[in-house]
Amino acid sequence: AQDTASELDEVESSILTFLTAKESASLSEIESELSLTRFKAVDALRSLVEAGYLQKQNGAGKPAIYRLLPSEA
């Protein structure tokens, strides 16, 4: 767990950059687009959700979709 928001690691930063461009994506899209292992992708996404950067939306019977939370202006 990160202490401060500025301490995003490389994987987390690339996920945020990707989602900024794409708005929302599933785990498998993020994995293949960024060439991540399932473990790395899940781990980074979990910490981004916990840190309040991303929102995870679970569809009924569909893969979860991750999207950026609008940043507080």
PDB file of N, CA and C in Angstrom:
ATOM      1  N   ALA A   1       0.840  -1.208   0.000  1.00  0.00           N
ATOM      2  CA  ALA A   1       0.000   0.000   0.000  1.00  0.00           C
ATOM      3  C   ALA A   1       0.868   1.248   0.000  1.00  0.00           C
ATOM      4  N   GLN A   2       0.477   2.197  -0.796  1.00  0.00           N
ATOM      5  CA  GLN A   2       1.256   3.437  -0.898  1.00  0.00           C
ATOM      6  C   GLN A   2       0.885   4.390   0.237  1.00  0.00           C
ATOM      7  N   ASP A   3       1.865   5.176   0.654  1.00  0.00           N
ATOM      8  CA  ASP A   3       1.583   6.183   1.669  1.00  0.00           C
ATOM      9  C   ASP A   3       1.011   7.439   1.031  1.00  0.00           C
ATOM     10  N   THR A   4       1.559   7.814  -0.118  1.00  0.00           N
ATOM     11  CA  THR A   4       1.096   9.028  -0.771  1.00  0.00           C
ATOM     12  C   THR A   4       0.736   8.747  -2.216  1.00  0.00           C
ATOM     13  N   ALA A   5      -0.150   9.554  -2.738  1.00  0.00           N
ATOM     14  CA  ALA A   5      -0.633   9.362  -4.096  1.00  0.00           C
ATOM     15  C   ALA A   5       0.484   9.496  -5.126  1.00  0.00           C
ATOM     16  N   SER A   6       1.492  10.275  -4.798  1.00  0.00           N
ATOM     17  CA  SER A   6       2.558  10.510  -5.761  1.00  0.00           C
ATOM     18  C   SER A   6       3.456   9.291  -5.946  1.00  0.00           C
ATOM     19  N   GLU A   7       3.307   8.304  -5.058  1.00  0.00           N
ATOM     20  CA  GLU A   7       4.162   7.123  -5.130  1.00  0.00           C
ATOM     21  C   GLU A   7       3.570   5.981  -5.945  1.00  0.00           C
ATOM     22  N   LEU A   8       2.957   6.315  -7.065  1.00  0.00           N
ATOM     23  CA  LEU A   8       2.440   5.268  -7.939  1.00  0.00           C
ATOM     24  C   LEU A   8       3.615   4.564  -8.587  1.00  0.00           C
ATOM     25  N   ASP A   9       3.516   3.255  -8.712  1.00  0.00           N
ATOM     26  CA  ASP A   9       4.594   2.576  -9.403  1.00  0.00           C
ATOM     27  C   ASP A   9       4.368   2.620 -10.914  1.00  0.00           C
ATOM     28  N   GLU A  10       5.299   2.045 -11.628  1.00  0.00           N
ATOM     29  CA  GLU A  10       5.285   2.126 -13.080  1.00  0.00           C
ATOM     30  C   GLU A  10       4.018   1.499 -13.678  1.00  0.00           C
ATOM     31  N   VAL A  11       3.653   0.361 -13.155  1.00  0.00           N
ATOM     32  CA  VAL A  11       2.467  -0.340 -13.649  1.00  0.00           C
ATOM     33  C   VAL A  11       1.212   0.492 -13.409  1.00  0.00           C
ATOM     34  N   GLU A  12       1.079   1.013 -12.205  1.00  0.00           N
ATOM     35  CA  GLU A  12      -0.091   1.821 -11.869  1.00  0.00           C
ATOM     36  C   GLU A  12      -0.170   3.070 -12.740  1.00  0.00           C
ATOM     37  N   SER A  13       0.980   3.712 -12.943  1.00  0.00           N
ATOM     38  CA  SER A  13       0.998   4.896 -13.801  1.00  0.00           C
ATOM     39  C   SER A  13       0.573   4.578 -15.224  1.00  0.00           C
ATOM     40  N   SER A  14       1.057   3.448 -15.759  1.00  0.00           N
ATOM     41  CA  SER A  14       0.694   3.112 -17.127  1.00  0.00           C
ATOM     42  C   SER A  14      -0.783   2.736 -17.243  1.00  0.00           C
ATOM     43  N   ILE A  15      -1.331   2.121 -16.205  1.00  0.00           N
ATOM     44  CA  ILE A  15      -2.767   1.831 -16.208  1.00  0.00           C
ATOM     45  C   ILE A  15      -3.570   3.128 -16.208  1.00  0.00           C
ATOM     46  N   LEU A  16      -3.172   4.076 -15.363  1.00  0.00           N
ATOM     47  CA  LEU A  16      -3.884   5.354 -15.329  1.00  0.00           C
ATOM     48  C   LEU A  16      -3.803   6.070 -16.673  1.00  0.00           C
ATOM     49  N   THR A  17      -2.625   6.049 -17.286  1.00  0.00           N
ATOM     50  CA  THR A  17      -2.461   6.689 -18.587  1.00  0.00           C
ATOM     51  C   THR A  17      -3.361   6.032 -19.628  1.00  0.00           C
ATOM     52  N   PHE A  18      -3.361   4.713 -19.622  1.00  0.00           N
ATOM     53  CA  PHE A  18      -4.196   3.953 -20.551  1.00  0.00           C
ATOM     54  C   PHE A  18      -5.676   4.268 -20.361  1.00  0.00           C
ATOM     55  N   LEU A  19      -6.129   4.287 -19.111  1.00  0.00           N
ATOM     56  CA  LEU A  19      -7.538   4.547 -18.840  1.00  0.00           C
ATOM     57  C   LEU A  19      -7.915   6.001 -19.077  1.00  0.00           C
ATOM     58  N   THR A  20      -6.955   6.896 -18.969  1.00  0.00           N
ATOM     59  CA  THR A  20      -7.222   8.295 -19.287  1.00  0.00           C
ATOM     60  C   THR A  20      -7.583   8.407 -20.768  1.00  0.00           C
ATOM     61  N   ALA A  21      -6.862   7.662 -21.590  1.00  0.00           N
ATOM     62  CA  ALA A  21      -7.113   7.681 -23.023  1.00  0.00           C
ATOM     63  C   ALA A  21      -8.381   6.915 -23.380  1.00  0.00           C
ATOM     64  N   LYS A  22      -8.617   5.819 -22.678  1.00  0.00           N
ATOM     65  CA  LYS A  22      -9.666   4.893 -23.086  1.00  0.00           C
ATOM     66  C   LYS A  22     -10.969   5.051 -22.315  1.00  0.00           C
ATOM     67  N   GLU A  23     -10.899   5.711 -21.174  1.00  0.00           N
ATOM     68  CA  GLU A  23     -12.031   5.928 -20.272  1.00  0.00           C
ATOM     69  C   GLU A  23     -12.414   4.706 -19.448  1.00  0.00           C
ATOM     70  N   SER A  24     -12.566   3.545 -20.080  1.00  0.00           N
ATOM     71  CA  SER A  24     -12.842   2.345 -19.292  1.00  0.00           C
ATOM     72  C   SER A  24     -12.316   1.119 -20.025  1.00  0.00           C
ATOM     73  N   ALA A  25     -11.986   0.097 -19.250  1.00  0.00           N
ATOM     74  CA  ALA A  25     -11.435  -1.126 -19.834  1.00  0.00           C
ATOM     75  C   ALA A  25     -11.615  -2.274 -18.855  1.00  0.00           C
ATOM     76  N   SER A  26     -11.628  -3.481 -19.396  1.00  0.00           N
ATOM     77  CA  SER A  26     -11.705  -4.663 -18.551  1.00  0.00           C
ATOM     78  C   SER A  26     -10.292  -5.085 -18.159  1.00  0.00           C
ATOM     79  N   LEU A  27     -10.213  -5.982 -17.197  1.00  0.00           N
ATOM     80  CA  LEU A  27      -8.923  -6.498 -16.759  1.00  0.00           C
ATOM     81  C   LEU A  27      -8.139  -7.100 -17.928  1.00  0.00           C
ATOM     82  N   SER A  28      -8.812  -7.904 -18.751  1.00  0.00           N
ATOM     83  CA  SER A  28      -8.089  -8.556 -19.843  1.00  0.00           C
ATOM     84  C   SER A  28      -7.597  -7.559 -20.896  1.00  0.00           C
ATOM     85  N   GLU A  29      -8.366  -6.488 -21.127  1.00  0.00           N
ATOM     86  CA  GLU A  29      -7.910  -5.435 -22.043  1.00  0.00           C
ATOM     87  C   GLU A  29      -6.655  -4.759 -21.495  1.00  0.00           C
ATOM     88  N   ILE A  30      -6.689  -4.452 -20.203  1.00  0.00           N
ATOM     89  CA  ILE A  30      -5.549  -3.792 -19.571  1.00  0.00           C
ATOM     90  C   ILE A  30      -4.329  -4.707 -19.605  1.00  0.00           C
ATOM     91  N   GLU A  31      -4.545  -5.978 -19.283  1.00  0.00           N
ATOM     92  CA  GLU A  31      -3.458  -6.960 -19.333  1.00  0.00           C
ATOM     93  C   GLU A  31      -2.795  -7.024 -20.698  1.00  0.00           C
ATOM     94  N   SER A  32      -3.607  -7.202 -21.736  1.00  0.00           N
ATOM     95  CA  SER A  32      -3.021  -7.401 -23.061  1.00  0.00           C
ATOM     96  C   SER A  32      -2.432  -6.102 -23.609  1.00  0.00           C
ATOM     97  N   GLU A  33      -3.111  -4.990 -23.369  1.00  0.00           N
ATOM     98  CA  GLU A  33      -2.639  -3.697 -23.871  1.00  0.00           C
ATOM     99  C   GLU A  33      -1.293  -3.314 -23.265  1.00  0.00           C
ATOM    100  N   LEU A  34      -1.119  -3.603 -21.983  1.00  0.00           N
ATOM    101  CA  LEU A  34       0.091  -3.186 -21.278  1.00  0.00           C
ATOM    102  C   LEU A  34       1.070  -4.343 -21.054  1.00  0.00           C
ATOM    103  N   SER A  35       0.742  -5.504 -21.631  1.00  0.00           N
ATOM    104  CA  SER A  35       1.584  -6.701 -21.482  1.00  0.00           C
ATOM    105  C   SER A  35       1.888  -7.026 -20.027  1.00  0.00           C
ATOM    106  N   LEU A  36       0.846  -7.073 -19.222  1.00  0.00           N
ATOM    107  CA  LEU A  36       1.006  -7.365 -17.801  1.00  0.00           C
ATOM    108  C   LEU A  36       0.582  -8.792 -17.508  1.00  0.00           C
ATOM    109  N   THR A  37       1.151  -9.360 -16.462  1.00  0.00           N
ATOM    110  CA  THR A  37       0.645 -10.635 -15.975  1.00  0.00           C
ATOM    111  C   THR A  37      -0.661 -10.367 -15.240  1.00  0.00           C
ATOM    112  N   ARG A  38      -1.479 -11.401 -15.127  1.00  0.00           N
ATOM    113  CA  ARG A  38      -2.738 -11.269 -14.402  1.00  0.00           C
ATOM    114  C   ARG A  38      -2.486 -10.777 -12.973  1.00  0.00           C
ATOM    115  N   PHE A  39      -1.472 -11.334 -12.323  1.00  0.00           N
ATOM    116  CA  PHE A  39      -1.178 -10.953 -10.947  1.00  0.00           C
ATOM    117  C   PHE A  39      -0.834  -9.466 -10.833  1.00  0.00           C
ATOM    118  N   LYS A  40       0.054  -8.990 -11.707  1.00  0.00           N
ATOM    119  CA  LYS A  40       0.455  -7.573 -11.669  1.00  0.00           C
ATOM    120  C   LYS A  40      -0.710  -6.652 -11.946  1.00  0.00           C
ATOM    121  N   ALA A  41      -1.517  -7.016 -12.941  1.00  0.00           N
ATOM    122  CA  ALA A  41      -2.659  -6.178 -13.302  1.00  0.00           C
ATOM    123  C   ALA A  41      -3.668  -6.098 -12.155  1.00  0.00           C
ATOM    124  N   VAL A  42      -4.008  -7.259 -11.590  1.00  0.00           N
ATOM    125  CA  VAL A  42      -4.981  -7.293 -10.491  1.00  0.00           C
ATOM    126  C   VAL A  42      -4.471  -6.507  -9.287  1.00  0.00           C
ATOM    127  N   ASP A  43      -3.206  -6.693  -8.976  1.00  0.00           N
ATOM    128  CA  ASP A  43      -2.603  -6.033  -7.834  1.00  0.00           C
ATOM    129  C   ASP A  43      -2.619  -4.512  -7.994  1.00  0.00           C
ATOM    130  N   ALA A  44      -2.190  -4.042  -9.159  1.00  0.00           N
ATOM    131  CA  ALA A  44      -2.157  -2.604  -9.428  1.00  0.00           C
ATOM    132  C   ALA A  44      -3.558  -2.015  -9.450  1.00  0.00           C
ATOM    133  N   LEU A  45      -4.492  -2.722 -10.077  1.00  0.00           N
ATOM    134  CA  LEU A  45      -5.866  -2.220 -10.134  1.00  0.00           C
ATOM    135  C   LEU A  45      -6.474  -2.137  -8.743  1.00  0.00           C
ATOM    136  N   ARG A  46      -6.197  -3.133  -7.920  1.00  0.00           N
ATOM    137  CA  ARG A  46      -6.745  -3.110  -6.567  1.00  0.00           C
ATOM    138  C   ARG A  46      -6.238  -1.892  -5.801  1.00  0.00           C
ATOM    139  N   SER A  47      -4.946  -1.626  -5.897  1.00  0.00           N
ATOM    140  CA  SER A  47      -4.439  -0.479  -5.139  1.00  0.00           C
ATOM    141  C   SER A  47      -4.917   0.847  -5.720  1.00  0.00           C
ATOM    142  N   LEU A  48      -5.134   0.902  -7.021  1.00  0.00           N
ATOM    143  CA  LEU A  48      -5.676   2.131  -7.616  1.00  0.00           C
ATOM    144  C   LEU A  48      -7.122   2.369  -7.187  1.00  0.00           C
ATOM    145  N   VAL A  49      -7.883   1.291  -7.083  1.00  0.00           N
ATOM    146  CA  VAL A  49      -9.266   1.417  -6.605  1.00  0.00           C
ATOM    147  C   VAL A  49      -9.271   1.868  -5.147  1.00  0.00           C
ATOM    148  N   GLU A  50      -8.415   1.235  -4.342  1.00  0.00           N
ATOM    149  CA  GLU A  50      -8.349   1.593  -2.921  1.00  0.00           C
ATOM    150  C   GLU A  50      -7.881   3.022  -2.704  1.00  0.00           C
ATOM    151  N   ALA A  51      -7.001   3.498  -3.597  1.00  0.00           N
ATOM    152  CA  ALA A  51      -6.488   4.859  -3.468  1.00  0.00           C
ATOM    153  C   ALA A  51      -7.463   5.894  -4.024  1.00  0.00           C
ATOM    154  N   GLY A  52      -8.551   5.420  -4.619  1.00  0.00           N
ATOM    155  CA  GLY A  52      -9.570   6.349  -5.097  1.00  0.00           C
ATOM    156  C   GLY A  52      -9.336   6.876  -6.508  1.00  0.00           C
ATOM    157  N   TYR A  53      -8.454   6.236  -7.274  1.00  0.00           N
ATOM    158  CA  TYR A  53      -8.221   6.669  -8.654  1.00  0.00           C
ATOM    159  C   TYR A  53      -9.223   6.053  -9.615  1.00  0.00           C
ATOM    160  N   LEU A  54      -9.576   4.816  -9.334  1.00  0.00           N
ATOM    161  CA  LEU A  54     -10.419   4.064 -10.249  1.00  0.00           C
ATOM    162  C   LEU A  54     -11.674   3.561  -9.569  1.00  0.00           C
ATOM    163  N   GLN A  55     -12.653   3.267 -10.395  1.00  0.00           N
ATOM    164  CA  GLN A  55     -13.887   2.672  -9.942  1.00  0.00           C
ATOM    165  C   GLN A  55     -14.009   1.322 -10.636  1.00  0.00           C
ATOM    166  N   LYS A  56     -14.378   0.306  -9.900  1.00  0.00           N
ATOM    167  CA  LYS A  56     -14.570  -1.019 -10.477  1.00  0.00           C
ATOM    168  C   LYS A  56     -16.060  -1.276 -10.586  1.00  0.00           C
ATOM    169  N   GLN A  57     -16.521  -1.588 -11.775  1.00  0.00           N
ATOM    170  CA  GLN A  57     -17.938  -1.868 -11.973  1.00  0.00           C
ATOM    171  C   GLN A  57     -18.120  -3.318 -12.358  1.00  0.00           C
ATOM    172  N   ASN A  58     -18.857  -4.045 -11.550  1.00  0.00           N
ATOM    173  CA  ASN A  58     -19.113  -5.444 -11.855  1.00  0.00           C
ATOM    174  C   ASN A  58     -20.431  -5.585 -12.589  1.00  0.00           C
ATOM    175  N   GLY A  59     -20.383  -6.106 -13.802  1.00  0.00           N
ATOM    176  CA  GLY A  59     -21.608  -6.377 -14.538  1.00  0.00           C
ATOM    177  C   GLY A  59     -22.070  -7.775 -14.190  1.00  0.00           C
ATOM    178  N   ALA A  60     -23.358  -8.020 -14.239  1.00  0.00           N
ATOM    179  CA  ALA A  60     -23.878  -9.352 -13.960  1.00  0.00           C
ATOM    180  C   ALA A  60     -23.374 -10.330 -15.018  1.00  0.00           C
ATOM    181  N   GLY A  61     -22.552 -11.274 -14.586  1.00  0.00           N
ATOM    182  CA  GLY A  61     -22.033 -12.271 -15.507  1.00  0.00           C
ATOM    183  C   GLY A  61     -21.058 -11.748 -16.536  1.00  0.00           C
ATOM    184  N   LYS A  62     -20.678 -10.486 -16.408  1.00  0.00           N
ATOM    185  CA  LYS A  62     -19.714  -9.907 -17.339  1.00  0.00           C
ATOM    186  C   LYS A  62     -18.440  -9.565 -16.582  1.00  0.00           C
ATOM    187  N   PRO A  63     -17.314  -9.448 -17.283  1.00  0.00           N
ATOM    188  CA  PRO A  63     -16.080  -9.061 -16.586  1.00  0.00           C
ATOM    189  C   PRO A  63     -16.214  -7.652 -15.995  1.00  0.00           C
ATOM    190  N   ALA A  64     -15.526  -7.435 -14.893  1.00  0.00           N
ATOM    191  CA  ALA A  64     -15.541  -6.113 -14.272  1.00  0.00           C
ATOM    192  C   ALA A  64     -14.907  -5.101 -15.214  1.00  0.00           C
ATOM    193  N   ILE A  65     -15.434  -3.892 -15.172  1.00  0.00           N
ATOM    194  CA  ILE A  65     -14.893  -2.791 -15.968  1.00  0.00           C
ATOM    195  C   ILE A  65     -14.291  -1.775 -15.005  1.00  0.00           C
ATOM    196  N   TYR A  66     -13.109  -1.322 -15.351  1.00  0.00           N
ATOM    197  CA  TYR A  66     -12.452  -0.299 -14.546  1.00  0.00           C
ATOM    198  C   TYR A  66     -12.534   1.028 -15.278  1.00  0.00           C
ATOM    199  N   ARG A  67     -12.846   2.083 -14.525  1.00  0.00           N
ATOM    200  CA  ARG A  67     -12.856   3.408 -15.133  1.00  0.00           C
ATOM    201  C   ARG A  67     -12.277   4.427 -14.159  1.00  0.00           C
ATOM    202  N   LEU A  68     -11.789   5.517 -14.726  1.00  0.00           N
ATOM    203  CA  LEU A  68     -11.249   6.581 -13.896  1.00  0.00           C
ATOM    204  C   LEU A  68     -12.353   7.253 -13.115  1.00  0.00           C
ATOM    205  N   LEU A  69     -12.073   7.567 -11.864  1.00  0.00           N
ATOM    206  CA  LEU A  69     -12.980   8.406 -11.104  1.00  0.00           C
ATOM    207  C   LEU A  69     -12.651   9.843 -11.460  1.00  0.00           C
ATOM    208  N   PRO A  70     -13.664  10.663 -11.694  1.00  0.00           N
ATOM    209  CA  PRO A  70     -13.368  12.073 -11.961  1.00  0.00           C
ATOM    210  C   PRO A  70     -12.607  12.658 -10.777  1.00  0.00           C
ATOM    211  N   SER A  71     -11.507  13.319 -11.047  1.00  0.00           N
ATOM    212  CA  SER A  71     -10.714  13.865  -9.945  1.00  0.00           C
ATOM    213  C   SER A  71     -11.413  15.082  -9.362  1.00  0.00           C
ATOM    214  N   GLU A  72     -11.261  15.260  -8.080  1.00  0.00           N
ATOM    215  CA  GLU A  72     -11.877  16.397  -7.408  1.00  0.00           C
ATOM    216  C   GLU A  72     -11.193  17.662  -7.880  1.00  0.00           C
ATOM    217  N   ALA A  73     -11.972  18.567  -8.442  1.00  0.00           N
ATOM    218  CA  ALA A  73     -11.370  19.814  -8.966  1.00  0.00           C
ATOM    219  C   ALA A  73     -11.019  20.736  -7.805  1.00  0.00           C
TER     220      ALA A  73
END
